[in-house]
PDB file of C-alpha atoms in Angstrom:
ATOM      1  CA  MET A   1     -17.036 -38.238 -27.377  1.00 61.00           C
ATOM      2  CA  LEU A   2     -15.685 -35.040 -29.015  1.00 61.00           C
ATOM      3  CA  VAL A   3     -14.868 -33.865 -25.271  1.00 64.00           C
ATOM      4  CA  VAL A   4     -13.113 -37.053 -24.300  1.00 68.00           C
ATOM      5  CA  VAL A   5     -10.886 -37.010 -27.469  1.00 64.00           C
ATOM      6  CA  ALA A   6     -10.178 -33.180 -26.935  1.00 62.00           C
ATOM      7  CA  GLN A   7      -9.454 -33.908 -23.094  1.00 63.00           C
ATOM      8  CA  ARG A   8      -6.810 -36.795 -24.045  1.00 61.00           C
ATOM      9  CA  LEU A   9      -5.270 -34.505 -26.863  1.00 57.00           C
ATOM     10  CA  LEU A  10      -4.796 -31.697 -24.179  1.00 56.00           C
ATOM     11  CA  ARG A  11      -3.473 -34.065 -21.573  1.00 54.00           C
ATOM     12  CA  GLU A  12      -0.777 -35.200 -24.226  1.00 51.00           C
ATOM     13  CA  VAL A  13       0.348 -31.748 -24.927  1.00 50.00           C
ATOM     14  CA  SER A  14       0.513 -30.721 -21.218  1.00 62.00           C
ATOM     15  CA  TRP A  15       4.096 -29.184 -21.415  1.00 65.00           C
ATOM     16  CA  GLY A  16       2.520 -25.891 -21.526  1.00 72.00           C
ATOM     17  CA  LEU A  17       0.446 -26.147 -18.404  1.00 73.00           C
ATOM     18  CA  LYS A  18       3.321 -27.782 -16.765  1.00 77.00           C
ATOM     19  CA  MET A  19       5.312 -24.694 -17.477  1.00 80.00           C
ATOM     20  CA  ARG A  20       2.927 -22.189 -16.678  1.00 79.00           C
ATOM     21  CA  VAL A  21       1.805 -23.764 -13.085  1.00 79.00           C
ATOM     22  CA  SER A  22       5.579 -24.262 -12.288  1.00 83.00           C
ATOM     23  CA  ILE A  23       6.502 -20.720 -12.881  1.00 86.00           C
ATOM     24  CA  GLY A  24       3.528 -19.367 -11.261  1.00 84.00           C
ATOM     25  CA  ALA A  25       4.002 -21.540  -7.941  1.00 85.00           C
ATOM     26  CA  ALA A  26       7.577 -20.284  -8.104  1.00 88.00           C
ATOM     27  CA  LEU A  27       6.590 -16.823  -8.316  1.00 88.00           C
ATOM     28  CA  SER A  28       3.976 -17.147  -5.426  1.00 87.00           C
ATOM     29  CA  MET A  29       6.508 -18.483  -3.218  1.00 89.00           C
ATOM     30  CA  LEU A  30       8.759 -15.886  -3.931  1.00 89.00           C
ATOM     31  CA  ASP A  31       6.148 -13.274  -3.406  1.00 87.00           C
ATOM     32  CA  LEU A  32       5.486 -14.472  -0.080  1.00 88.00           C
ATOM     33  CA  ALA A  33       9.378 -14.212   0.817  1.00 90.00           C
ATOM     34  CA  THR A  34       9.700 -10.651  -0.554  1.00 88.00           C
ATOM     35  CA  ASP A  35       6.212  -9.765   1.440  1.00 87.00           C
ATOM     36  CA  LEU A  36       7.990 -10.993   4.557  1.00 89.00           C
ATOM     37  CA  ALA A  37      11.028  -9.026   3.840  1.00 88.00           C
ATOM     38  CA  VAL A  38       9.119  -5.917   3.406  1.00 86.00           C
ATOM     39  CA  ILE A  39       7.103  -6.493   6.452  1.00 88.00           C
ATOM     40  CA  PHE A  40      10.482  -7.274   8.431  1.00 88.00           C
ATOM     41  CA  ASP A  41      11.800  -3.849   7.050  1.00 86.00           C
ATOM     42  CA  TYR A  42       8.718  -1.855   8.018  1.00 85.00           C
ATOM     43  CA  PHE A  43       8.859  -3.183  11.698  1.00 88.00           C
ATOM     44  CA  GLY A  44      12.431  -1.832  11.637  1.00 84.00           C
ATOM     45  CA  ARG A  45      11.275   1.996  11.669  1.00 83.00           C
ATOM     46  CA  ALA A  46       8.565   3.533  13.938  1.00 85.00           C
ATOM     47  CA  GLU A  47       6.946   5.658  11.129  1.00 82.00           C
ATOM     48  CA  THR A  48       6.276   2.150   9.082  1.00 81.00           C
ATOM     49  CA  ARG A  49       5.495   0.047  11.622  1.00 87.00           C
ATOM     50  CA  LYS A  50       1.713   0.545  11.018  1.00 85.00           C
ATOM     51  CA  TYR A  51       2.131  -0.502   7.528  1.00 83.00           C
ATOM     52  CA  GLY A  52       4.015  -3.505   8.583  1.00 86.00           C
ATOM     53  CA  TRP A  53       1.270  -4.538  10.753  1.00 90.00           C
ATOM     54  CA  GLY A  54      -1.287  -3.962   7.892  1.00 86.00           C
ATOM     55  CA  LEU A  55       0.708  -6.193   5.806  1.00 87.00           C
ATOM     56  CA  LEU A  56       1.301  -9.053   8.091  1.00 91.00           C
ATOM     57  CA  TRP A  57      -2.362  -9.200   9.014  1.00 91.00           C
ATOM     58  CA  MET A  58      -3.221  -9.377   5.174  1.00 90.00           C
ATOM     59  CA  VAL A  59      -0.637 -12.364   4.636  1.00 91.00           C
ATOM     60  CA  GLY A  60      -1.888 -14.001   8.011  1.00 92.00           C
ATOM     61  CA  GLY A  61      -5.304 -13.641   6.483  1.00 91.00           C
ATOM     62  CA  SER A  62      -4.203 -15.305   3.404  1.00 91.00           C
ATOM     63  CA  ILE A  63      -2.679 -18.118   5.365  1.00 92.00           C
ATOM     64  CA  PHE A  64      -5.775 -18.471   7.494  1.00 93.00           C
ATOM     65  CA  LEU A  65      -8.020 -18.648   4.337  1.00 92.00           C
ATOM     66  CA  GLN A  66      -5.820 -21.255   2.846  1.00 92.00           C
ATOM     67  CA  LEU A  67      -5.776 -23.233   6.062  1.00 93.00           C
ATOM     68  CA  VAL A  68      -9.772 -23.083   6.304  1.00 92.00           C
ATOM     69  CA  PHE A  69      -9.839 -24.197   2.694  1.00 91.00           C
ATOM     70  CA  VAL A  70      -7.468 -26.933   3.194  1.00 91.00           C
ATOM     71  CA  TYR A  71      -9.483 -28.387   6.245  1.00 91.00           C
ATOM     72  CA  VAL A  72     -12.646 -28.209   4.364  1.00 88.00           C
ATOM     73  CA  GLN A  73     -11.050 -30.242   1.586  1.00 87.00           C
ATOM     74  CA  ASN A  74      -9.683 -32.803   3.557  1.00 86.00           C
ATOM     75  CA  LYS A  75     -11.663 -33.034   6.750  1.00 83.00           C
ATOM     76  CA  LYS A  76     -13.420 -36.388   6.056  1.00 81.00           C
ATOM     77  CA  GLN A  77     -10.026 -37.878   6.012  1.00 80.00           C
ATOM     78  CA  LYS A  78      -7.820 -36.834   8.981  1.00 78.00           C
ATOM     79  CA  GLU A  79      -4.723 -39.110   8.421  1.00 78.00           C
ATOM     80  CA  GLY A  80      -3.099 -36.490   5.777  1.00 80.00           C
ATOM     81  CA  LEU A  81      -4.828 -33.424   7.089  1.00 86.00           C
ATOM     82  CA  ALA A  82      -1.872 -32.468   9.396  1.00 87.00           C
ATOM     83  CA  LYS A  83       0.508 -32.733   6.683  1.00 88.00           C
ATOM     84  CA  GLU A  84      -1.668 -30.555   4.278  1.00 87.00           C
ATOM     85  CA  LEU A  85      -1.923 -27.950   7.096  1.00 90.00           C
ATOM     86  CA  LEU A  86       1.654 -27.940   7.566  1.00 91.00           C
ATOM     87  CA  VAL A  87       2.304 -27.422   3.911  1.00 90.00           C
ATOM     88  CA  VAL A  88       0.174 -24.321   3.934  1.00 90.00           C
ATOM     89  CA  LEU A  89       1.963 -22.942   7.253  1.00 91.00           C
ATOM     90  CA  VAL A  90       5.410 -23.014   5.804  1.00 88.00           C
ATOM     91  CA  GLY A  91       4.243 -21.269   2.561  1.00 86.00           C
ATOM     92  CA  CYS A  92       4.673 -24.263   0.141  1.00 86.00           C
ATOM     93  CA  LYS A  93       1.115 -24.870  -0.629  1.00 87.00           C
ATOM     94  CA  PRO A  94       1.616 -23.112  -4.348  1.00 86.00           C
ATOM     95  CA  ALA A  95       4.484 -25.656  -4.993  1.00 85.00           C
ATOM     96  CA  MET A  96       2.159 -28.749  -3.655  1.00 86.00           C
ATOM     97  CA  ASP A  97      -0.667 -27.629  -5.934  1.00 85.00           C
ATOM     98  CA  ALA A  98       1.436 -27.154  -9.046  1.00 83.00           C
ATOM     99  CA  PHE A  99       3.114 -30.532  -8.434  1.00 82.00           C
ATOM    100  CA  ARG A 100      -0.476 -32.193  -8.069  1.00 83.00           C
ATOM    101  CA  VAL A 101      -1.847 -30.384 -11.351  1.00 80.00           C
ATOM    102  CA  VAL A 102       1.205 -31.172 -12.959  1.00 76.00           C
ATOM    103  CA  GLY A 103       1.228 -34.904 -12.114  1.00 77.00           C
ATOM    104  CA  GLY A 104      -2.390 -35.278 -13.027  1.00 73.00           C
ATOM    105  CA  ALA A 105      -3.338 -36.129  -9.569  1.00 74.00           C
ATOM    106  CA  HIS A 106      -6.824 -37.652  -9.567  1.00 76.00           C
ATOM    107  CA  MET A 107      -9.630 -36.401  -7.094  1.00 76.00           C
ATOM    108  CA  LYS A 108      -9.981 -38.375  -4.203  1.00 77.00           C
ATOM    109  CA  GLU A 109     -13.283 -39.598  -3.036  1.00 76.00           C
ATOM    110  CA  HIS A 110     -13.109 -37.427   0.292  1.00 76.00           C
ATOM    111  CA  HIS A 111     -12.062 -34.355  -1.572  1.00 78.00           C
ATOM    112  CA  LEU A 112     -14.382 -31.477  -2.167  1.00 80.00           C
ATOM    113  CA  VAL A 113     -13.024 -30.287  -5.395  1.00 82.00           C
ATOM    114  CA  ASP A 114     -10.323 -31.585  -7.905  1.00 85.00           C
ATOM    115  CA  ALA A 115      -6.553 -30.202  -7.832  1.00 84.00           C
ATOM    116  CA  LYS A 116      -7.033 -27.592 -10.456  1.00 82.00           C
ATOM    117  CA  THR A 117     -10.178 -26.197  -8.601  1.00 85.00           C
ATOM    118  CA  GLU A 118      -7.918 -26.290  -5.363  1.00 87.00           C
ATOM    119  CA  LEU A 119      -5.205 -24.261  -7.177  1.00 86.00           C
ATOM    120  CA  THR A 120      -7.357 -21.861  -8.419  1.00 85.00           C
ATOM    121  CA  ALA A 121      -8.778 -21.004  -5.065  1.00 87.00           C
ATOM    122  CA  THR A 122      -5.513 -20.955  -3.697  1.00 89.00           C
ATOM    123  CA  LYS A 123      -4.439 -18.718  -6.123  1.00 86.00           C
ATOM    124  CA  CYS A 124      -7.462 -16.239  -5.700  1.00 87.00           C
ATOM    125  CA  ILE A 125      -7.073 -16.281  -1.945  1.00 89.00           C
ATOM    126  CA  GLU A 126      -3.297 -15.307  -2.343  1.00 86.00           C
ATOM    127  CA  MET A 127      -4.041 -12.582  -4.939  1.00 86.00           C
ATOM    128  CA  ALA A 128      -6.996 -11.035  -3.029  1.00 84.00           C
ATOM    129  CA  LEU A 129      -5.298 -11.148   0.455  1.00 85.00           C
ATOM    130  CA  GLU A 130      -1.685 -11.057  -0.114  1.00 81.00           C
ATOM    131  CA  SER A 131      -0.662  -9.626  -3.570  1.00 78.00           C
ATOM    132  CA  VAL A 132      -2.975  -6.782  -4.046  1.00 77.00           C
ATOM    133  CA  PRO A 133      -2.931  -5.228  -0.347  1.00 74.00           C
ATOM    134  CA  GLY A 134       0.711  -5.779  -0.660  1.00 71.00           C
ATOM    135  CA  GLU A 135       1.172  -3.525  -3.906  1.00 69.00           C
ATOM    136  CA  SER A 136      -1.055  -0.858  -2.314  1.00 69.00           C
ATOM    137  CA  SER A 137       0.843  -0.854   1.009  1.00 69.00           C
ATOM    138  CA  ILE A 138       4.357  -0.807  -0.498  1.00 68.00           C
ATOM    139  CA  TYR A 139       3.260   1.857  -2.851  1.00 67.00           C
ATOM    140  CA  THR A 140       1.919   3.837   0.164  1.00 65.00           C
TER     141      THR A 140
ATOM    142  CA  MET B   1       7.262   6.742  -0.294  1.00 50.00           C
ATOM    143  CA  LEU B   2       8.183   6.184   3.482  1.00 49.00           C
ATOM    144  CA  VAL B   3      11.149   3.982   2.316  1.00 52.00           C
ATOM    145  CA  LYS B   4      14.289   6.031   2.775  1.00 55.00           C
ATOM    146  CA  ASN B   5      17.190   3.313   2.672  1.00 65.00           C
ATOM    147  CA  ASN B   6      18.200   2.308  -0.603  1.00 72.00           C
ATOM    148  CA  HIS B   7      18.592  -1.336   0.407  1.00 73.00           C
ATOM    149  CA  GLU B   8      14.885  -1.110   1.538  1.00 73.00           C
ATOM    150  CA  LYS B   9      14.076   0.488  -1.476  1.00 78.00           C
ATOM    151  CA  LYS B  10      15.448  -2.164  -3.788  1.00 80.00           C
ATOM    152  CA  ARG B  11      13.416  -4.958  -1.649  1.00 81.00           C
ATOM    153  CA  ALA B  12      10.386  -3.083  -1.772  1.00 81.00           C
ATOM    154  CA  VAL B  13      10.532  -2.543  -5.745  1.00 84.00           C
ATOM    155  CA  ALA B  14      11.646  -6.188  -6.175  1.00 85.00           C
ATOM    156  CA  SER B  15       8.445  -6.940  -4.016  1.00 84.00           C
ATOM    157  CA  LEU B  16       6.215  -4.993  -6.043  1.00 86.00           C
ATOM    158  CA  LEU B  17       7.414  -6.365  -9.216  1.00 89.00           C
ATOM    159  CA  ILE B  18       7.124 -10.031  -8.064  1.00 89.00           C
ATOM    160  CA  SER B  19       3.626  -9.573  -6.675  1.00 87.00           C
ATOM    161  CA  ALA B  20       2.636  -7.794  -9.974  1.00 89.00           C
ATOM    162  CA  LEU B  21       3.929 -10.868 -11.945  1.00 90.00           C
ATOM    163  CA  ALA B  22       2.720 -13.428  -9.663  1.00 88.00           C
ATOM    164  CA  THR B  23      -0.888 -11.961  -9.994  1.00 87.00           C
ATOM    165  CA  GLY B  24      -0.373 -11.715 -13.554  1.00 88.00           C
ATOM    166  CA  PHE B  25       0.783 -15.483 -13.924  1.00 87.00           C
ATOM    167  CA  ALA B  26      -2.070 -16.512 -11.637  1.00 86.00           C
ATOM    168  CA  SER B  27      -4.783 -14.704 -13.427  1.00 87.00           C
ATOM    169  CA  ALA B  28      -3.620 -15.427 -16.925  1.00 87.00           C
ATOM    170  CA  THR B  29      -3.426 -18.920 -16.226  1.00 85.00           C
ATOM    171  CA  ILE B  30      -6.917 -19.364 -14.794  1.00 85.00           C
ATOM    172  CA  SER B  31      -8.352 -17.572 -17.710  1.00 86.00           C
ATOM    173  CA  LEU B  32      -6.451 -19.718 -20.296  1.00 85.00           C
ATOM    174  CA  ASP B  33      -7.846 -22.632 -18.440  1.00 82.00           C
ATOM    175  CA  ILE B  34     -11.186 -21.730 -18.193  1.00 83.00           C
ATOM    176  CA  ASP B  35     -11.202 -20.355 -21.946  1.00 85.00           C
ATOM    177  CA  THR B  36      -9.574 -23.629 -23.260  1.00 83.00           C
ATOM    178  CA  ASP B  37     -11.466 -25.950 -21.253  1.00 82.00           C
ATOM    179  CA  PRO B  38     -13.011 -28.516 -23.665  1.00 84.00           C
ATOM    180  CA  GLU B  39     -16.257 -28.956 -21.704  1.00 84.00           C
ATOM    181  CA  LYS B  40     -16.985 -25.279 -21.669  1.00 82.00           C
ATOM    182  CA  ARG B  41     -16.327 -24.935 -25.311  1.00 84.00           C
ATOM    183  CA  ALA B  42     -18.421 -27.838 -26.186  1.00 85.00           C
ATOM    184  CA  LYS B  43     -21.273 -26.318 -24.197  1.00 83.00           C
ATOM    185  CA  GLN B  44     -21.003 -22.688 -25.209  1.00 81.00           C
ATOM    186  CA  PRO B  45     -18.656 -22.160 -28.517  1.00 82.00           C
ATOM    187  CA  SER B  46     -20.034 -18.735 -29.214  1.00 82.00           C
ATOM    188  CA  PHE B  47     -19.027 -17.656 -25.409  1.00 82.00           C
ATOM    189  CA  TYR B  48     -15.497 -19.283 -25.202  1.00 83.00           C
ATOM    190  CA  GLY B  49     -12.663 -19.680 -27.556  1.00 82.00           C
ATOM    191  CA  TYR B  50     -11.061 -16.197 -27.528  1.00 83.00           C
ATOM    192  CA  VAL B  51      -7.573 -18.200 -27.174  1.00 83.00           C
ATOM    193  CA  PRO B  52      -6.853 -19.620 -30.499  1.00 82.00           C
ATOM    194  CA  ASP B  53      -5.782 -23.213 -30.746  1.00 76.00           C
ATOM    195  CA  GLY B  54      -2.682 -22.543 -32.964  1.00 72.00           C
ATOM    196  CA  GLY B  55       0.767 -21.028 -31.891  1.00 72.00           C
ATOM    197  CA  GLN B  56      -0.975 -17.604 -31.092  1.00 82.00           C
ATOM    198  CA  LYS B  57      -1.756 -19.117 -27.721  1.00 82.00           C
ATOM    199  CA  THR B  58       1.536 -18.193 -26.194  1.00 83.00           C
ATOM    200  CA  VAL B  59       1.152 -14.702 -27.452  1.00 87.00           C
ATOM    201  CA  ILE B  60      -2.103 -14.061 -26.016  1.00 88.00           C
ATOM    202  CA  TYR B  61      -1.221 -15.802 -22.794  1.00 87.00           C
ATOM    203  CA  SER B  62       2.113 -13.569 -22.539  1.00 89.00           C
ATOM    204  CA  VAL B  63      -0.126 -10.382 -23.317  1.00 90.00           C
ATOM    205  CA  MET B  64      -2.716 -11.506 -20.537  1.00 89.00           C
ATOM    206  CA  VAL B  65       0.078 -11.722 -18.072  1.00 90.00           C
ATOM    207  CA  ILE B  66       1.598  -8.224 -18.877  1.00 92.00           C
ATOM    208  CA  ASN B  67      -1.993  -6.626 -19.007  1.00 90.00           C
ATOM    209  CA  SER B  68      -2.981  -8.318 -15.382  1.00 89.00           C
ATOM    210  CA  ALA B  69       0.541  -7.269 -14.018  1.00 90.00           C
ATOM    211  CA  LEU B  70       0.036  -3.776 -15.436  1.00 91.00           C
ATOM    212  CA  LEU B  71      -3.293  -3.275 -14.235  1.00 89.00           C
ATOM    213  CA  LEU B  72      -2.560  -4.186 -10.820  1.00 87.00           C
ATOM    214  CA  LEU B  73       0.445  -1.856 -10.390  1.00 89.00           C
ATOM    215  CA  LEU B  74      -1.876   0.766 -12.063  1.00 88.00           C
ATOM    216  CA  ARG B  75      -4.618   0.165  -9.399  1.00 86.00           C
ATOM    217  CA  SER B  76      -2.567  -0.022  -6.670  1.00 85.00           C
ATOM    218  CA  PHE B  77      -0.480   3.015  -7.624  1.00 86.00           C
ATOM    219  CA  SER B  78      -4.111   4.984  -7.854  1.00 86.00           C
ATOM    220  CA  VAL B  79      -5.415   3.433  -4.470  1.00 85.00           C
ATOM    221  CA  ALA B  80      -1.912   4.463  -2.974  1.00 85.00           C
ATOM    222  CA  LEU B  81      -2.489   8.071  -4.502  1.00 87.00           C
ATOM    223  CA  LEU B  82      -5.923   8.318  -2.977  1.00 87.00           C
ATOM    224  CA  MET B  83      -4.468   7.422   0.537  1.00 84.00           C
ATOM    225  CA  GLN B  84      -2.127   9.716   0.259  1.00 85.00           C
ATOM    226  CA  VAL B  85      -4.652  12.585  -0.324  1.00 89.00           C
ATOM    227  CA  LYS B  86      -7.056  11.546   2.239  1.00 88.00           C
ATOM    228  CA  LYS B  87      -7.861   7.933   3.651  1.00 85.00           C
ATOM    229  CA  ARG B  88     -11.422   8.646   3.839  1.00 90.00           C
ATOM    230  CA  TYR B  89     -11.485   9.173  -0.092  1.00 89.00           C
ATOM    231  CA  PHE B  90      -9.830   5.360  -0.134  1.00 87.00           C
ATOM    232  CA  LEU B  91     -12.358   4.119   2.299  1.00 89.00           C
ATOM    233  CA  MET B  92     -15.390   5.620   0.543  1.00 91.00           C
ATOM    234  CA  TYR B  93     -14.306   4.576  -3.173  1.00 88.00           C
ATOM    235  CA  VAL B  94     -13.647   0.846  -1.905  1.00 87.00           C
ATOM    236  CA  GLY B  95     -16.713   0.670   0.558  1.00 90.00           C
ATOM    237  CA  GLY B  96     -18.925   2.183  -2.090  1.00 91.00           C
ATOM    238  CA  ASP B  97     -17.824  -0.024  -4.910  1.00 89.00           C
ATOM    239  CA  MET B  98     -18.030  -3.091  -2.747  1.00 90.00           C
ATOM    240  CA  GLY B  99     -21.088  -2.001  -0.610  1.00 92.00           C
ATOM    241  CA  ILE B 100     -23.252  -1.578  -4.095  1.00 91.00           C
ATOM    242  CA  TYR B 101     -21.962  -4.669  -5.576  1.00 88.00           C
ATOM    243  CA  LEU B 102     -22.789  -6.757  -2.600  1.00 89.00           C
ATOM    244  CA  LEU B 103     -26.040  -5.105  -2.201  1.00 90.00           C
ATOM    245  CA  GLN B 104     -27.185  -5.934  -5.816  1.00 86.00           C
ATOM    246  CA  LYS B 105     -25.805  -9.537  -5.426  1.00 85.00           C
ATOM    247  CA  VAL B 106     -27.982  -9.807  -2.301  1.00 86.00           C
ATOM    248  CA  LEU B 107     -30.940  -8.431  -3.854  1.00 86.00           C
ATOM    249  CA  ARG B 108     -30.648 -10.509  -6.898  1.00 83.00           C
ATOM    250  CA  GLY B 109     -30.251 -13.664  -4.868  1.00 80.00           C
ATOM    251  CA  ASP B 110     -26.612 -14.359  -6.479  1.00 80.00           C
ATOM    252  CA  ILE B 111     -24.830 -15.179  -2.977  1.00 79.00           C
ATOM    253  CA  HIS B 112     -25.377 -18.607  -3.010  1.00 77.00           C
ATOM    254  CA  TYR B 113     -24.168 -19.202  -6.628  1.00 76.00           C
ATOM    255  CA  TRP B 114     -20.462 -20.705  -5.397  1.00 72.00           C
ATOM    256  CA  GLY B 115     -22.210 -23.972  -4.205  1.00 70.00           C
ATOM    257  CA  GLN B 116     -22.012 -23.028  -0.548  1.00 70.00           C
ATOM    258  CA  PRO B 117     -24.371 -24.530   1.987  1.00 74.00           C
ATOM    259  CA  PRO B 118     -27.765 -22.735   2.356  1.00 77.00           C
ATOM    260  CA  GLY B 119     -28.425 -20.660   5.659  1.00 79.00           C
ATOM    261  CA  ALA B 120     -26.314 -17.882   7.302  1.00 82.00           C
ATOM    262  CA  PHE B 121     -23.132 -19.687   7.337  1.00 84.00           C
ATOM    263  CA  GLY B 122     -23.427 -20.153   3.586  1.00 83.00           C
ATOM    264  CA  PHE B 123     -24.275 -16.545   3.256  1.00 86.00           C
ATOM    265  CA  LEU B 124     -21.400 -15.411   5.078  1.00 88.00           C
ATOM    266  CA  VAL B 125     -19.200 -17.543   2.929  1.00 87.00           C
ATOM    267  CA  GLY B 126     -20.757 -16.292  -0.116  1.00 86.00           C
ATOM    268  CA  VAL B 127     -20.170 -12.889   0.655  1.00 88.00           C
ATOM    269  CA  LEU B 128     -16.506 -13.823   1.559  1.00 88.00           C
ATOM    270  CA  ILE B 129     -16.128 -15.554  -1.972  1.00 87.00           C
ATOM    271  CA  ARG B 130     -17.632 -12.670  -3.601  1.00 87.00           C
ATOM    272  CA  VAL B 131     -15.547  -9.908  -1.944  1.00 88.00           C
ATOM    273  CA  ILE B 132     -12.243 -12.086  -2.990  1.00 87.00           C
ATOM    274  CA  ILE B 133     -13.242 -12.712  -6.525  1.00 85.00           C
ATOM    275  CA  LYS B 134     -14.238  -9.032  -6.889  1.00 86.00           C
ATOM    276  CA  VAL B 135     -10.967  -7.720  -5.677  1.00 85.00           C
ATOM    277  CA  VAL B 136      -9.225 -10.242  -7.867  1.00 84.00           C
ATOM    278  CA  THR B 137     -10.985  -9.758 -10.964  1.00 84.00           C
ATOM    279  CA  ASP B 138     -10.834  -5.711 -10.549  1.00 83.00           C
ATOM    280  CA  VAL B 139      -7.397  -5.526 -10.377  1.00 79.00           C
ATOM    281  CA  SER B 140      -6.263  -8.227 -12.963  1.00 78.00           C
ATOM    282  CA  SER B 141      -7.752  -9.756 -16.286  1.00 71.00           C
ATOM    283  CA  LEU B 142      -8.985 -12.758 -14.591  1.00 75.00           C
ATOM    284  CA  ASP B 143     -12.057 -13.978 -16.706  1.00 73.00           C
ATOM    285  CA  LEU B 144     -14.854 -14.697 -14.982  1.00 73.00           C
ATOM    286  CA  ARG B 145     -17.558 -13.440 -17.692  1.00 69.00           C
ATOM    287  CA  GLU B 146     -20.257 -16.059 -17.392  1.00 67.00           C
ATOM    288  CA  GLY B 147     -23.699 -15.380 -15.873  1.00 60.00           C
ATOM    289  CA  MET B 148     -23.509 -14.759 -12.489  1.00 60.00           C
ATOM    290  CA  GLU B 149     -19.589 -15.754 -11.909  1.00 62.00           C
ATOM    291  CA  VAL B 150     -18.867 -11.761 -11.329  1.00 62.00           C
ATOM    292  CA  HIS B 151     -20.712  -9.160 -12.491  1.00 57.00           C
ATOM    293  CA  GLY B 152     -23.592 -10.529 -14.696  1.00 51.00           C
ATOM    294  CA  ARG B 153     -25.879  -7.836 -15.428  1.00 49.00           C
ATOM    295  CA  ASP B 154     -23.610  -5.333 -13.389  1.00 49.00           C
ATOM    296  CA  ASP B 155     -20.889  -5.753 -15.970  1.00 49.00           C
ATOM    297  CA  THR B 156     -21.305  -2.040 -17.044  1.00 43.00           C
ATOM    298  CA  CYS B 157     -19.822  -0.861 -13.494  1.00 46.00           C
ATOM    299  CA  VAL B 158     -16.342  -0.182 -12.538  1.00 43.00           C
ATOM    300  CA  GLY B 159     -14.815  -3.463 -12.644  1.00 44.00           C
ATOM    301  CA  GLY B 160     -16.636  -4.731 -15.743  1.00 44.00           C
ATOM    302  CA  CYS B 161     -15.473  -1.765 -17.756  1.00 44.00           C
ATOM    303  CA  GLN B 162     -11.907  -2.370 -16.774  1.00 43.00           C
ATOM    304  CA  ARG B 163     -12.287  -5.609 -17.835  1.00 43.00           C
TER     305      ARG B 163
END
């Protein structure tokens, strides 16, 4: 009972969540864009090309793992699967996840996890494979 | 350090800062959601609840974002310095830290904690999840303190001390 009341209260004052999730999504997409710009710069000169390849592999790995996660999440319903995979490929997954969490999307029967867990998993993959190696690579 | 062109330098610095901020935001958001989850607080009130319910929540959240972003910048900088000195040092540091961590997780049977299927495939997925989560928690303030989530008894090692 207490948990239900608390959950309802938290749902009603979700402006904080909306702001946090939306800014986080915008930053994630901006991060991908700036990483791609740096990769482009690295490929421009012979002495930095190896760092460009390293960064490209990490960004590619992040996108690959996100694709695998989206496939596992939606594999029981093939209809929307192509659209979900396309969203990852064009780099709009953070926005899509944020939209779902902010909109209070309910977990569908065929889903493995709910929208908030999906957002958390995607963020962890992004951080581990894109942001962290990207930082080290640019510093180096 | 290899960037010579001024325009490229600006882009590299912008990328660094945005990556740090994105990581800070993501880890602080996840940590806040975990700590303020009503079910978790109801089950373990003495464990969860470091984020107060009043107006201080925004202050705590902002500090968590800054802390994560700075920690990532610091860790990345130290890794870059190690690589500049000798790549072998970097590989020894990362390999040793991750190797010991994974070994003790395997020996303790914690690999299947995250609900993956049993068997060899589930084991590989478990190792992948463990590596991703360890990387993220080591370089940010992502708060996965409960039981076997990250370190457990191993909380006194490198990653645990930083958090």
